[in-house]
Each structure stands twice: as structure tokens, then as C-alpha cells.
Amino acid sequence: MADSNKNPGTADGCCSSAIPKKSNNRDPPHYQKQARSSMDPQTYQLIEHVLVDQSLPAEARIVAPEKSLTLFNLQEYIDRTLDAVVTAEKAAEVSTTEGRLGCSEVLFENSGSARTLAVEPDRLGVSSLSNFSSIRANCCVYKGKWIYELMLGSKGVMQVGWCTINCQFFQENGVGDTTDSYAYDGNRLCKWNVKTQRYGESWLTGDVISCAIDCDKGTITFFRNGKCLGEAFNNVRCGPGYAYFPAVSLSMSENVRANFGAIPLRYQVEGYKPLQDPPHLDLVQAQILFCYLENLLPVMVEEESERKSWSAEKKDLQPPALGDTRSRQCNLLLVAAHLFNKLATLLKSAYIVEACLLRFMLKVCDAESCLSEQPYISKLLDTMWTLMQDFELKACLENLIITLLTAYRFSPITADFKYPRMYLSLTLAILKHSQTRHHLLSHVLFDKIKFPVFLHIKPPDDKGLIEIVPTVWWPKVKEEGTVLQPQTHKEEEDKQAYLVSCEQLKNKIEEIERLQVEMLKVLLIHDDKKEPQGKTSRDLFLEKFRAFLKENAGTRLHPINTCPLPVSLCFFHRLIQALRYYWDFYAQQDTVKFLPSSEAYMPICEFKKPGRDNLDFQRCGGLLSHLQRTLSDGEGSKTKKGHKSDGNSGSRSNSNDCLESSVDPSCAEIPGDATLTELLDGVVTLYHIATHKQLGKMSALRDNMNEFINSLIDTEEKLAKCPDDAQEIKYELERAKSVFEEKISELGRQMAWVIAVIYSKTKQIDVAWIFRVVLKTIEKASAHEIPFQFLPEFYVDTCINSYNALKNYFHPTANFFDIPDNFDLSHKFALFLTRHFSDNRIVNSDLRDNITQALACFACFPYSLEVLEDLPLESKKSMMHYLTAPYDNRSWAQTNWILVRIWKGCGFGYRYTHLPHLVPSKLQTTELGVASLQKPCPSKVFQDLLSEMLREDRERAIRFLDTMLSQLNWSFSEFIAIMQQIQQVVSKTEPWFIDTRQLKFCATCFQITISLLRVVEMIVSISPEFFTDYSKSSSELLLTRLIQLLCQILNRIATRNGMFENVISLPLPGMEVVTHYPIVAATVGILIRLILSSKDPERRDSRVCNVLLSEPLFQINSLNFLLGQDECAEIDVTTYKKQFNLREISQVNSEEIKQVEDLIEYLQNEIDNKSKQQKSLKDEDVCAICYANPISVIFDPCGHKSCRNCITYQMMNKKECFYCMTPVTSVRDIESNDVDVTSTAAAAAGKVKPSSNNNTEDK
């Protein structure tokens, strides 16, 4: 069995060996006395203590000294001792090559796998580049018991095990899919040998999977982190012709690292041998030498401590004369030199480093006081730098750090987090050594390994979480978002126990995090420059950090080569802690020159430096090279605040010099040290490229848990209502309840980890700080015209994303309203959105759309809407001014949605968060996410402001309304056209198929139509005079166009058994939102506000009614349809469908139903009255263009005739006759012979003009 209780990284067994014990004959007393007289007593005692002390293990005293040991014969004694233990080891050695064929160094084969697998240079680590890739080792076994280990770098689909040379693997077939291959897949919990069976435990990233084969018994067994998973196969074919290779098959982006025996196995299994022989002879020699070193090192530390204290007391101490006795320090160094004469060569081996050096260092490192100085580690490293050659030391240090990282990644996670704390303590102690730190930063930490992995904390598996969080509790949340309090005493106890477990877990994690932050503080030391032209640790770290960002921000690398998102998230948080520490340190040193970290921001002048553009991020004003060419001359000549540049002012011969020498107020500000501002810029970049993505992924866990909780609540309600005689149904409900409870318990424990590690209060403060930084940076940059254009675009994205993370990811786990100054943050964020969503200095339209979308989401929540309402009046007017800009030649869909949110809750039946026939699911969410499902929160403040601004600039308002009606006409026409195409397809007898993209476009056009109708409804309500003030020529035109559109909608939608009703009855994916209610409610709401503006029938505006009744498309039956009173439609009993009726819609109240009834009654009375007065027209008196209205006007000079409506619309586009194409100079009324004002006004430039340039971006 595997020894799962003993981690191989511990310090036990440094000097253990199976060497026979020999007698230790001492020199005669008289010889010893002679040696003592010729040598310093302190030196003699030192050598006796180090090499021949009785406390040493027996194998270290295997050879008796032929004479008393001195510094002159010490090396001879060490050589004889090592030779003796090697001879004894050889005598006891048993051959381990029997039953194995292949190279002595076991590696993965790399032939034929270059295209599908990425093999690391040492040929032990592999990553998949295709859907399913396979590789095997260069060694096979046919007899005996063998084992190898796989350290998992991911947790996806992988099949690991053994195969024969005859197994052929392809893209779809891997290890276990052929007759003589056997595999285990911990992702799918099964074992594979052609057919599959359930087996094993679920594996996680950081697990160690041991694959063991017994060729004598024909069995294969797998182990996870030293725990046996049971015998997987007992029918493995063995004998002549059968030899088994280690082999793995990986799906896309999965990666593993194998240990065939090049380093000690992390989990030894009794009776099984590694495929690669360990260096036994070197190992026993190293163990003896480390036994000696274990005695020597405390003496060296003690001597150094005494010397430092003595030097502090006697500062004028002079070095000893050359003829005097050697100092104790010199003697210690001489003894150490003899040891390292042999040890230095051995420490080039990775096996020796892990088996001996790492264990020795762990033993002498005090993990309990990890943040304090570690004198033993420091002295050991000093000695190694003194006594080892460069090539030996560099190889040793590289192997040491790689071994440390491997041990940290793949050590088991216990409830006390002992192993992570132990390895991090040692790593910190090593990094505190200045010379070692410089070397590692220059050559190892970012070049040979991924240093940020040291800053990640591996989560426990499910069993570990059960031990850490034994009791699980989960909050029950209603659909409206309210949290239910515990109903019983047990629930309250479970809640308290769960919260206590989360708090205890958080405290343990914070201990680990403090170690990791301290490591970064050490790497950011700024006063350890060794040479005048040398670099400090901080300089080296910033160079590597910038290269790290460039590597992970680009798209050229395959995802397997980039830093994992969970690691980047931890890296981000630790960097912020270290950065803020040093930032505040500088501020305390010079309060006048530097700001505290709470007021930190990026100086704008830093963005103008060409060297900062090494990540290929675009700036707000375009590419840096473009800005340097086009803005240099403009900045040199005009530096006034608010100056606008079109980018065509020319350039100078040296734009960089011009940029640096130009007068810029922003460059005079220095918020912090230059190296820290560079680090701050890197932290913002890191949030943009990785951190925000991981925070979003973690929120999915909470959303998934909430879905299960809602399902559990629903099941419990059904179970309570289930009658006692329905036993079968009751059984199924109870079974479903148990499944939900089990899944919620699992997710609840995982959520405890998220609460303690991801969404903790300290992490929320980190993200809030970076949000403040970028917000203040943008605010500073925005005050200057040209510097703002140099601002990287990702600063704007980070500002939006970090606020979204605080509001939607951390909240409610870490409450947003607990953040200090949360209202001030929201207020500044609102100012940022309102200032920049229409900022022409931002050249990227996608970035402006992102800001507009953020503003639309911001306006959806009551709290943030109040923040918008509290903005200064000028900011609110500026926002509304852009929102009411004409809907041509600009992106208008999202700005229109903002106007919809301002109105939602005030319109006819417009109080729903989701459509009545659907549930609020992910299928309904738009690109605005959960913001689209928020409760209505109309803003009377913005409605009044909108009304005021429309009245102040009437011509601009008319243009806005005209273009809005044009877009409404376009969107509804496109919607109907696609619906007709769908009907034609489904009417065919053969099988039909409709492209989902076409269905999505159809639903989008429908939703755009509804949103435009709602904005029209709002304007008709707050400013009806734009349609009803007949003293203005534009009012009649706008009213007529609007009435035509409304009649067109009613004719197409409000018809029984029509095209619309037939299509929406089909089960088409993505068309769930297309239904009668939303569009007819908006349409009838406009009609009610136009016609029934006064409750008194005598005071109602009859002219609106006349325009409606005179519209040829209007049919009173379309309004009767809304109340289920369509009398014209024939009802087919065989295909009867439930008829639409507003009375059955819960969102429509009784008052609104009464309004619809009054509207129908009023219009019916007007129709009856008009029919009594109406005279029949002769054919020659009817307009030849529309065949609906009587001829009423005549054109000059050609004399042709038509109705007023037709010529009015014609004059808006072309000032020429319908018939003869003659230019029309004037239009006269036939009866009065006066010039027709309406048509003439339509022909005038700048009044009402239909939009011919539809915005293709929104379409």
C-alpha cells in the first residue's frame, strides 16, 4: 500500500540507508593527545562534532579514523567514508532492470506527435493541441511490478494507463480504446479497455495519479494522491510478446507531467519499482554529507550571530594579523569546503536536490515563524555561493525552485494547510537571500517556471471540503430577490455553523496569503543594487512582469502556454497588496511629493511614452504611432483645455521629443514612485486580460447553486401539496428532493471556498481599489483634450468591468453597500458614463457601444437610477441631449433602450419584468444580461427633463421624432418580411428547416419595434403637442405617419388566424418572445394617450380621431380583437386556438381595460356619425395614387391633382409631379385656391425629412 501519511517533501529520512554497521576503532590515547597539541582545541572539537559525533547515524561513522582528524586529513577521511558506503551499497544492491526494456532515462517519445501534442524540452510534460492526442514512453515492462506517476495540470478528459507496442491511436481512439491498452479517466469516473466501466474517484488539478502494473499477476491498479482506487483490471494479457508502455491520451488543452523515477516518487507504493532507476550511489553519498552538514550548520549560524553582536559592541574591531591563529569563522568555512568539495557535484542532480537538499532545508526552516528571519537557510545559501562553482550552483538552484514549485502544486491539501505553508515558508526564506533572489529573478522564476503558481492556493477536493465544512447551509432566495430567513432552530444552527466554518477557512487562507504577499514584497525590494550600473530586484521583477503580461495578453500563444485564470486571479490580488504596501511606504516617507495608495492613479504622461505600447493595446484616440504623428504638432501649438483636434494638423520631424517637451499640466503630477506606477499599470492590465474573466466564472457557481435551491423549494412545495394516496408521485418527489439536497450540499461547500478565497471582503476591497484607480485616471485624463486620446482603451473597459464585478459578481456574497464611500464611487462612475458614452475622442465605436451598454445597465436598477438623478443638471442635460439626437448615422438601439427604461413602469400594461407566458430564464436575457429582467423603475426626473428639452429645441425634436418613426417603420417591415418567409417555408409539404440566425434576427426586429413604440408612447404622454398642435405644420405630418404605422401594426398583428398567429404557434427556437401582448399593448397605449387624453368626451381632440378614421388601413375589428371580440374571423372548431384577450393578462389592470373599452366605444360612435354624413365619391374624384382619399390639391405649374397626404409625402422626398415629373413650385387647395401650407412646409429644407440612411450597424 502507498504511504499516504508521509509526504515525500518532509525532512524525514535525510540520512537513512541500508548500510551494514561496522565497528569504529578509535586512535590510541597518546596519538589523540599529540594531535590535540598540534591543533587548535576549538578546531579539534569542531571536527569531532561534525564528523565523528556519536549522535550521527551509523552509516556516517562506518569508517573509523586511522588517526585523529585534522583539517589536513579531513578530506581523506570523507573520501574513505564515502567509498565505504558506496562499496556497501553495491554489495547490497539488487538488479532492478530485470523485466524492463528501453533506455535508462525514461521519457515520452516525441516522434510523430509534434502536431498534436506540445512536449516540454525535458520530454516529461505534455499538453494536447488537438481534440484527442496520445503519446507513450520510451520504456516498456514485461515482468515484475512497476509504477509511474502523473501530476495533473488540468482536470479534463484524459485516459492514462498502459499499452502495448501494437496499439495504434488516432484522433478519436486513445489509451483504453484498443484491446491491449488499459486506462483510467477521472473526469468521467470510468476505466477503459475497449468497453468502459465505472471506476475511481473524480480527479482535480494538482492531483498525483499513480499507474501501477503487476506483470506477474496480470493486474493494473491506480492510485490518487497515494490512495488506492482498487484493482482496475485483473485480466491483463502477459507473457511472450506482451510488454507494456506507459501511455496517456489527452483532450484539447489538457496537460500532465510524468515522473518515471527521475525524481523521488511522491507516493511510494510497497512492492512497486519506478521505471527509471534512482541514483542510489549518489544518494547514499549525499545523505552522509548532509548528516555532516546538519551538525556543521548550527555552529556556523551561532558563530555568525556572536560575531555580529560583538561587532556591534566594538565598532573599531580590526581584522586579525596574518600570523595569528585562524579564526573560528575561517575554520568553519574550511570544514564546509571539504564537504562541498563532494556535495557540489552531487547537487547538480534533480533527484539529489529533492531527496536531500529540499528535505534538509525544510528541516532547518522554521515554518511556525515563517515571516521572521531564517538564519539557517541564509547561512546555507551564503556557504553555497561561496564554495560552489557558478555552473554547479545555478543548476542546483534551478532544480531546487522547480522542485519546490512541484511540491507546492502537488502536495495534498489538509484541513490545516500544513504543506502549502511549509513550502511557501522555505521559498520565502530563499528569496530573502539577496544574491539568490537576483539570480532567480534573472534566470529562473519567469523563464524556467511560472512563478505566479506560487501565489495560487489549490482548493481541497470534495472530501477535504467535507472535513473543513462539515455542516452546510444555503440561503433561500425568492424570485424577486428577497432572502428568506431560517424558519427553524436547526436551520439557524446550521447557518451559524456554516458561517463559522467559512470564517475559520478564511483565517487559514489569509495566513497563506500573507506569506505569498511577503514573497512579492521581497521581490519588489528597491535598495539591493549590488553594482552602480546594476539592477535592483524591483527592476528585474518589472522586466519579467511586463514580459509575462505581453505573453498572456497576446493571441499568438496556444492557451496551454498561458497562465491559468485561477492563478492570474491570485497573482492580481497579491500584487495589489504588495503594491499598496510600498505605495503607502513612499507616501509616509514624503507626504508632499507622493499620494497615499487610497488616492493613487496613473499619471497621464506615462501613456505617451513609446515604450509603454509593447502590449499592442489600442488607445482611445487610435494607435500610438498614429497619435504621435497627428497630435504632436497640435499638442505643441495648442494645449488649452477642451481643444479639439481632427488629427490632420501635421507632424514634426521628431514627434517623440515634441510629446515629451510639450507643456502638459498632467505631466507635473507624480502620484507615486515611477517603478510603482509602472507596476500599477501592469496590475490594471492583468485585471483586463485575466482577472475579470475568472471572477465571472466564479459567479456562475453561485448562479448554478441558486437554480438548484429554487428547484428544491419548488419540489418541497409540490411535496406539501401532494395527496397521500399519490404514493408513486410522492416517492418521485422525495427522490428528486434528495438529489437536489445532495447537489446543493456539494455546491454549498464549494461556495464556502469561494466565500473565503474569491469573494471575500479583502478581495472586494482590492477590486474596489483598482476601480478607484482607473476611474481617477480617466477623470484626470478627460480634463485634457489630447492626453485623453493616449489613454489605453483597456482602462475604460477595466473601469466598466470592475464596477460590474463589484455590483454583480461579489454582491451579494460581499455586499456592495458595505464598501466605504460606495455612493461616491457610484456617483463618479455615473459621471464617467454620461460624459464618455458620446465622447468623439474615442475613435473605436465598439468601445463607445460598451460605455453605452454600461449606461443602459446602470439605468436599470433603482439605486443606480437614483445616482443618475442626483447628477448635476448639466450632466443630465448632456446625456439627454445625446439620447434625443436624430436616429440616423449613429448607433441608436442601445440609447433607445435607455429611454425605454426611463419610461418602463408608466406605459400601458408595461409593468412586467418578463413576458407573462414565460418564466425569467437565461433564454430571455438580452446582451444587457440580468439588467433586462429588473423590476420597472421609471424616472419622473428624466421624463420631465426630456419634455423640457424637446420643447426648448423644437426643430431638433421634430428631426428626432421623424427619424425614430423611420426606424420604427424599418424594423416592423423587416419583421413582417421575415415572418412571411417563415410562413412560406412551413406551408410546404416536404420537411422544412429554418436557419436559427434568421429566427434570431426576426425576434430582434420584433423587440426593437416594441422598444421604439414605447419611446413614442412616452413622448406622446409627456409632450403630446408635437403630434396634436395643429398650428405647427410638422404636427400633422408626424401624426399622420404615426397613425399609419399603428394601423399597419394592428392590421398585421391583431387578426385572428392571420400570418402572425400561425407563425407564433409553431415551436420555433428563439421566437418565444414574439407574441401578441407586448406589441399590441404598446400600440393601444399610444392610441389611448392620443385620443383619450381627456376623460371628458366633449373635450377630446376630434382631429386625432379624424386622422385615424380617415386612414384607409384602420379597421375597428383590430381593436375588438384585443378584447377577444373579433366577430369577422371564422372559428374553425377542429383547429380552435385560444383567442387573445387583454382581460386575461395579469399585467393589465382594470383601469386600463376600461380605457380600451372607452377607446373602442368612442371610435365606434365616431365611425357611426361619420358614416351618416359621408357622401359617395365618383371614381374621377378619388386620388389616383392611394385610391382612398378624395382629390383635394392641384400642383403648379403642371396642374395635376391628388389628395393632400400623397403630395405631402412626395414633397418630402422629391419636389416633382407624380405623373409628368415636372418640378412642383407650389400646391394649391382646389376649393379655396390657397397655397397648401402643409405640403409647402414639407418641401422646405430642414423641417421634416424622412431618414433614408438607416443605421446598418444596429440592423
Tab-separated table of C-alpha atoms in Angstrom, residues 890-1174:
chain	number	residue	atom	x	y	z
A	890	ARG	CA	-25.335	56.724	-35.412
A	891	SER	CA	-25.795	53.652	-33.255
A	892	TRP	CA	-29.221	54.135	-31.688
A	893	ALA	CA	-30.522	50.777	-30.445
A	894	GLN	CA	-28.855	50.915	-27.033
A	895	THR	CA	-29.539	54.621	-26.465
A	896	ASN	CA	-33.178	53.973	-27.316
A	897	TRP	CA	-33.193	51.207	-24.711
A	898	ILE	CA	-32.109	53.754	-22.084
A	899	LEU	CA	-35.149	55.866	-22.952
A	900	VAL	CA	-37.288	52.735	-22.645
A	901	ARG	CA	-36.000	52.094	-19.106
A	902	ILE	CA	-36.814	55.681	-18.131
A	903	TRP	CA	-40.423	55.024	-19.196
A	904	LYS	CA	-40.890	51.386	-18.182
A	905	GLY	CA	-43.471	51.191	-15.441
A	906	CYS	CA	-45.565	54.092	-16.745
A	907	GLY	CA	-46.781	52.728	-20.075
A	908	PHE	CA	-49.936	50.759	-20.834
A	909	GLY	CA	-49.535	47.331	-19.190
A	910	TYR	CA	-45.783	47.978	-19.020
A	911	ARG	CA	-45.011	46.754	-15.530
A	912	TYR	CA	-43.682	43.267	-16.289
A	913	THR	CA	-40.092	42.100	-15.786
A	914	HIS	CA	-40.610	39.234	-18.200
A	915	LEU	CA	-43.354	38.307	-20.625
A	916	PRO	CA	-46.456	36.815	-18.975
A	917	HIS	CA	-46.284	33.493	-20.817
A	918	LEU	CA	-42.619	32.881	-19.946
A	919	VAL	CA	-40.530	32.430	-16.811
A	920	PRO	CA	-37.434	34.562	-16.154
A	921	SER	CA	-34.796	32.256	-17.578
A	922	LYS	CA	-31.498	32.645	-19.316
A	923	LEU	CA	-33.290	32.381	-22.646
A	924	GLN	CA	-34.880	35.766	-22.149
A	925	THR	CA	-31.816	37.731	-21.112
A	926	THR	CA	-30.513	40.120	-23.714
A	927	GLU	CA	-26.959	41.340	-24.221
A	928	LEU	CA	-27.612	43.515	-21.170
A	929	GLY	CA	-27.792	40.373	-19.007
A	930	VAL	CA	-29.786	40.285	-15.800
A	931	ALA	CA	-30.328	44.047	-16.055
A	932	SER	CA	-33.022	43.373	-18.662
A	933	LEU	CA	-35.029	41.397	-16.064
A	934	GLN	CA	-35.053	44.050	-13.349
A	935	LYS	CA	-38.271	45.431	-11.953
A	936	PRO	CA	-39.542	48.589	-13.672
A	937	CYS	CA	-38.226	51.771	-12.084
A	938	PRO	CA	-39.392	54.759	-14.173
A	939	SER	CA	-37.737	58.120	-13.681
A	940	LYS	CA	-40.063	61.102	-13.409
A	941	VAL	CA	-36.982	63.331	-13.213
A	942	PHE	CA	-35.691	62.312	-16.631
A	943	GLN	CA	-39.158	62.271	-18.147
A	944	ASP	CA	-39.674	65.906	-17.117
A	945	LEU	CA	-36.196	66.827	-18.311
A	946	LEU	CA	-36.827	65.128	-21.647
A	947	SER	CA	-40.091	67.013	-22.099
A	948	GLU	CA	-38.397	70.299	-21.286
A	949	MET	CA	-35.508	69.709	-23.699
A	950	LEU	CA	-37.830	68.677	-26.533
A	951	ARG	CA	-39.779	71.896	-26.153
A	952	GLU	CA	-36.631	74.038	-25.973
A	953	ASP	CA	-35.336	72.898	-29.368
A	954	ARG	CA	-38.406	72.040	-31.394
A	955	GLU	CA	-36.702	71.643	-34.752
A	956	ARG	CA	-34.209	69.146	-33.316
A	957	ALA	CA	-37.035	67.315	-31.545
A	958	ILE	CA	-39.003	67.046	-34.799
A	959	ARG	CA	-35.968	65.611	-36.531
A	960	PHE	CA	-35.560	63.125	-33.670
A	961	LEU	CA	-39.194	62.007	-33.898
A	962	ASP	CA	-39.081	61.763	-37.674
A	963	THR	CA	-36.020	59.518	-37.688
A	964	MET	CA	-37.496	57.427	-34.880
A	965	LEU	CA	-40.653	56.810	-36.908
A	966	SER	CA	-38.484	55.892	-39.899
A	967	GLN	CA	-36.592	53.321	-37.847
A	968	LEU	CA	-39.886	52.032	-36.467
A	969	ASN	CA	-41.167	51.589	-39.986
A	970	TRP	CA	-37.976	49.781	-40.986
A	971	SER	CA	-37.885	47.412	-38.011
A	972	PHE	CA	-41.540	46.380	-38.310
A	973	SER	CA	-41.266	45.951	-42.092
A	974	GLU	CA	-38.220	43.712	-41.673
A	975	PHE	CA	-40.015	41.723	-39.012
A	976	ILE	CA	-43.104	41.147	-41.176
A	977	ALA	CA	-40.966	40.239	-44.194
A	978	ILE	CA	-39.166	37.510	-42.250
A	979	MET	CA	-42.443	36.241	-40.769
A	980	GLN	CA	-43.840	35.888	-44.316
A	981	GLN	CA	-40.748	33.953	-45.379
A	982	ILE	CA	-41.160	31.622	-42.415
A	983	GLN	CA	-44.808	31.045	-43.270
A	984	GLN	CA	-43.918	30.211	-46.869
A	985	VAL	CA	-41.337	27.674	-45.716
A	986	VAL	CA	-43.557	25.900	-43.187
A	987	SER	CA	-46.510	25.776	-45.578
A	988	LYS	CA	-44.635	23.359	-47.822
A	989	THR	CA	-45.481	19.664	-47.596
A	990	GLU	CA	-41.881	18.433	-47.572
A	991	PRO	CA	-39.710	18.655	-44.431
A	992	TRP	CA	-38.557	22.189	-43.739
A	993	PHE	CA	-35.663	23.845	-41.949
A	994	ILE	CA	-35.231	27.458	-40.855
A	995	ASP	CA	-31.847	28.979	-40.069
A	996	THR	CA	-31.593	29.915	-36.395
A	997	ARG	CA	-29.830	33.145	-37.359
A	998	GLN	CA	-32.900	34.182	-39.322
A	999	LEU	CA	-35.120	33.431	-36.328
A	1000	LYS	CA	-32.845	35.431	-34.044
A	1001	PHE	CA	-32.914	38.388	-36.411
A	1002	CYS	CA	-36.686	38.168	-36.585
A	1003	ALA	CA	-37.016	38.230	-32.778
A	1004	THR	CA	-34.543	41.115	-32.577
A	1005	CYS	CA	-36.555	43.209	-35.051
A	1006	PHE	CA	-39.674	42.473	-33.015
A	1007	GLN	CA	-38.054	43.655	-29.780
A	1008	ILE	CA	-36.671	46.784	-31.458
A	1009	THR	CA	-40.157	47.576	-32.728
A	1010	ILE	CA	-41.582	47.286	-29.213
A	1011	SER	CA	-38.882	49.487	-27.694
A	1012	LEU	CA	-39.423	52.178	-30.332
A	1013	LEU	CA	-43.185	52.057	-29.763
A	1014	ARG	CA	-42.659	52.521	-26.025
A	1015	VAL	CA	-40.481	55.587	-26.564
A	1016	VAL	CA	-43.168	57.021	-28.843
A	1017	GLU	CA	-45.715	56.302	-26.121
A	1018	MET	CA	-43.576	58.209	-23.618
A	1019	ILE	CA	-43.224	61.270	-25.883
A	1020	VAL	CA	-46.931	61.254	-26.702
A	1021	SER	CA	-47.570	61.270	-22.945
A	1022	ILE	CA	-45.077	63.924	-21.836
A	1023	SER	CA	-45.121	66.138	-24.950
A	1024	PRO	CA	-48.308	65.469	-26.937
A	1025	GLU	CA	-48.149	68.854	-28.675
A	1026	PHE	CA	-45.634	67.500	-31.178
A	1027	PHE	CA	-48.492	65.457	-32.633
A	1028	THR	CA	-51.569	67.463	-31.671
A	1029	ASP	CA	-50.517	71.115	-32.050
A	1030	TYR	CA	-52.079	71.822	-35.448
A	1031	SER	CA	-50.741	75.363	-35.520
A	1032	LYS	CA	-47.414	73.742	-36.433
A	1033	SER	CA	-47.077	72.301	-39.898
A	1034	SER	CA	-44.957	69.388	-38.665
A	1035	SER	CA	-47.543	68.091	-36.182
A	1036	GLU	CA	-49.986	66.859	-38.793
A	1037	LEU	CA	-47.239	65.175	-40.753
A	1038	LEU	CA	-45.899	63.377	-37.674
A	1039	LEU	CA	-49.384	62.416	-36.519
A	1040	THR	CA	-50.345	61.058	-39.937
A	1041	ARG	CA	-47.164	58.990	-40.175
A	1042	LEU	CA	-47.654	57.652	-36.666
A	1043	ILE	CA	-51.291	56.723	-37.283
A	1044	GLN	CA	-50.330	54.904	-40.485
A	1045	LEU	CA	-47.694	52.891	-38.626
A	1046	LEU	CA	-50.075	51.997	-35.800
A	1047	CYS	CA	-52.779	50.898	-38.231
A	1048	GLN	CA	-50.233	48.835	-40.143
A	1049	ILE	CA	-49.185	47.086	-36.907
A	1050	LEU	CA	-52.758	46.397	-35.846
A	1051	ASN	CA	-53.708	45.020	-39.258
A	1052	ARG	CA	-50.755	42.613	-39.235
A	1053	ILE	CA	-50.887	41.568	-35.580
A	1054	ALA	CA	-54.471	41.908	-34.342
A	1055	THR	CA	-56.030	39.448	-36.768
A	1056	ARG	CA	-57.394	36.050	-35.963
A	1057	ASN	CA	-55.939	33.106	-37.924
A	1058	GLY	CA	-53.619	35.505	-39.695
A	1059	MET	CA	-49.982	35.047	-40.628
A	1060	PHE	CA	-48.689	36.344	-37.271
A	1061	GLU	CA	-50.865	33.989	-35.211
A	1062	ASN	CA	-49.984	30.991	-37.343
A	1063	VAL	CA	-46.235	31.524	-37.131
A	1064	ILE	CA	-46.039	32.164	-33.375
A	1065	SER	CA	-47.954	28.939	-32.754
A	1066	LEU	CA	-45.043	26.973	-34.237
A	1067	PRO	CA	-42.321	25.610	-31.882
A	1068	LEU	CA	-39.504	27.745	-33.293
A	1069	PRO	CA	-36.360	28.169	-31.147
A	1070	GLY	CA	-35.587	31.752	-30.219
A	1071	MET	CA	-39.082	33.010	-31.087
A	1072	GLU	CA	-40.520	32.702	-27.579
A	1073	VAL	CA	-40.542	36.487	-27.132
A	1074	VAL	CA	-42.654	37.030	-30.255
A	1075	THR	CA	-46.259	37.189	-29.083
A	1076	HIS	CA	-49.336	39.446	-29.236
A	1077	TYR	CA	-49.207	41.129	-25.865
A	1078	PRO	CA	-46.063	43.327	-25.893
A	1079	ILE	CA	-46.667	44.890	-29.302
A	1080	VAL	CA	-50.429	45.424	-29.089
A	1081	ALA	CA	-50.105	46.832	-25.557
A	1082	ALA	CA	-47.626	49.457	-26.756
A	1083	THR	CA	-49.760	50.265	-29.806
A	1084	VAL	CA	-53.028	50.665	-27.947
A	1085	GLY	CA	-51.211	52.666	-25.266
A	1086	ILE	CA	-50.255	55.275	-27.870
A	1087	LEU	CA	-53.801	55.440	-29.224
A	1088	ILE	CA	-55.263	55.890	-25.749
A	1089	ARG	CA	-52.903	58.735	-24.923
A	1090	LEU	CA	-53.560	60.441	-28.255
A	1091	ILE	CA	-57.332	60.109	-28.321
A	1092	LEU	CA	-58.411	59.761	-24.679
A	1093	SER	CA	-56.133	62.477	-23.319
A	1094	SER	CA	-59.161	63.955	-21.584
A	1095	LYS	CA	-61.661	61.901	-19.612
A	1096	ASP	CA	-64.400	64.277	-20.727
A	1097	PRO	CA	-65.648	63.065	-24.160
A	1098	GLU	CA	-66.625	66.601	-25.086
A	1099	ARG	CA	-63.063	67.890	-24.649
A	1100	ARG	CA	-61.307	65.106	-26.542
A	1101	ASP	CA	-59.327	66.056	-29.619
A	1102	SER	CA	-61.534	65.119	-32.556
A	1103	ARG	CA	-58.835	65.874	-35.116
A	1104	VAL	CA	-56.728	62.919	-33.953
A	1105	CYS	CA	-59.802	60.741	-34.238
A	1106	ASN	CA	-60.499	62.110	-37.730
A	1107	VAL	CA	-56.953	61.332	-38.873
A	1108	LEU	CA	-57.318	57.783	-37.559
A	1109	LEU	CA	-60.711	57.217	-39.149
A	1110	SER	CA	-59.602	58.728	-42.430
A	1111	GLU	CA	-56.680	56.323	-42.595
A	1112	PRO	CA	-57.626	53.613	-45.150
A	1113	LEU	CA	-55.720	50.938	-43.176
A	1114	PHE	CA	-57.730	51.431	-39.999
A	1115	GLN	CA	-60.226	48.720	-39.054
A	1116	ILE	CA	-62.238	48.779	-35.844
A	1117	ASN	CA	-62.138	44.962	-35.751
A	1118	SER	CA	-58.414	45.094	-34.994
A	1119	LEU	CA	-59.238	46.888	-31.738
A	1120	ASN	CA	-62.094	44.495	-30.962
A	1121	PHE	CA	-59.548	41.680	-31.338
A	1122	LEU	CA	-57.700	42.997	-28.277
A	1123	LEU	CA	-60.673	42.184	-26.067
A	1124	GLY	CA	-61.470	38.889	-27.752
A	1125	GLN	CA	-64.393	40.356	-29.735
A	1126	ASP	CA	-63.226	39.704	-33.288
A	1127	GLU	CA	-66.536	38.965	-34.988
A	1128	CYS	CA	-65.308	38.793	-38.558
A	1129	ALA	CA	-62.997	35.833	-38.126
A	1130	GLU	CA	-64.451	32.425	-38.771
A	1131	ILE	CA	-63.815	29.977	-35.959
A	1132	ASP	CA	-62.811	26.507	-37.101
A	1133	VAL	CA	-63.757	24.159	-34.280
A	1134	THR	CA	-61.294	21.482	-35.455
A	1135	THR	CA	-58.317	23.850	-35.249
A	1136	TYR	CA	-59.553	26.065	-32.468
A	1137	LYS	CA	-56.908	28.145	-30.736
A	1138	LYS	CA	-57.296	30.147	-27.587
A	1139	GLN	CA	-58.155	33.697	-28.548
A	1140	PHE	CA	-56.049	36.601	-27.353
A	1141	ASN	CA	-57.757	38.800	-24.751
A	1142	LEU	CA	-56.243	41.660	-22.762
A	1143	ARG	CA	-58.639	40.899	-19.925
A	1144	GLU	CA	-56.774	37.637	-19.282
A	1145	ILE	CA	-53.380	39.321	-18.976
A	1146	SER	CA	-52.496	39.803	-15.296
A	1147	GLN	CA	-50.228	42.777	-16.078
A	1148	VAL	CA	-53.189	44.802	-17.438
A	1149	ASN	CA	-55.277	46.280	-14.628
A	1150	SER	CA	-58.995	47.020	-14.668
A	1151	GLU	CA	-58.480	50.735	-15.269
A	1152	GLU	CA	-56.519	50.030	-18.429
A	1153	ILE	CA	-59.175	47.587	-19.635
A	1154	LYS	CA	-61.735	50.336	-19.085
A	1155	GLN	CA	-59.614	52.683	-21.198
A	1156	VAL	CA	-59.546	50.187	-24.077
A	1157	GLU	CA	-63.306	49.755	-23.848
A	1158	ASP	CA	-63.793	53.527	-23.833
A	1159	LEU	CA	-61.499	53.867	-26.849
A	1160	ILE	CA	-63.415	51.291	-28.850
A	1161	GLU	CA	-66.746	52.790	-27.847
A	1162	TYR	CA	-65.638	56.311	-28.711
A	1163	LEU	CA	-64.241	55.294	-32.102
A	1164	GLN	CA	-67.303	53.227	-32.908
A	1165	ASN	CA	-69.529	56.240	-32.200
A	1166	GLU	CA	-67.355	58.429	-34.407
A	1167	ILE	CA	-67.488	55.863	-37.197
A	1168	ASP	CA	-71.281	55.724	-36.964
A	1169	ASN	CA	-71.547	59.506	-37.041
A	1170	LYS	CA	-69.167	59.775	-39.947
A	1171	SER	CA	-70.962	57.100	-41.963
A	1172	LYS	CA	-74.198	59.079	-41.695
A	1173	GLN	CA	-72.521	62.231	-43.034
A	1174	GLN	CA	-70.308	60.607	-45.610
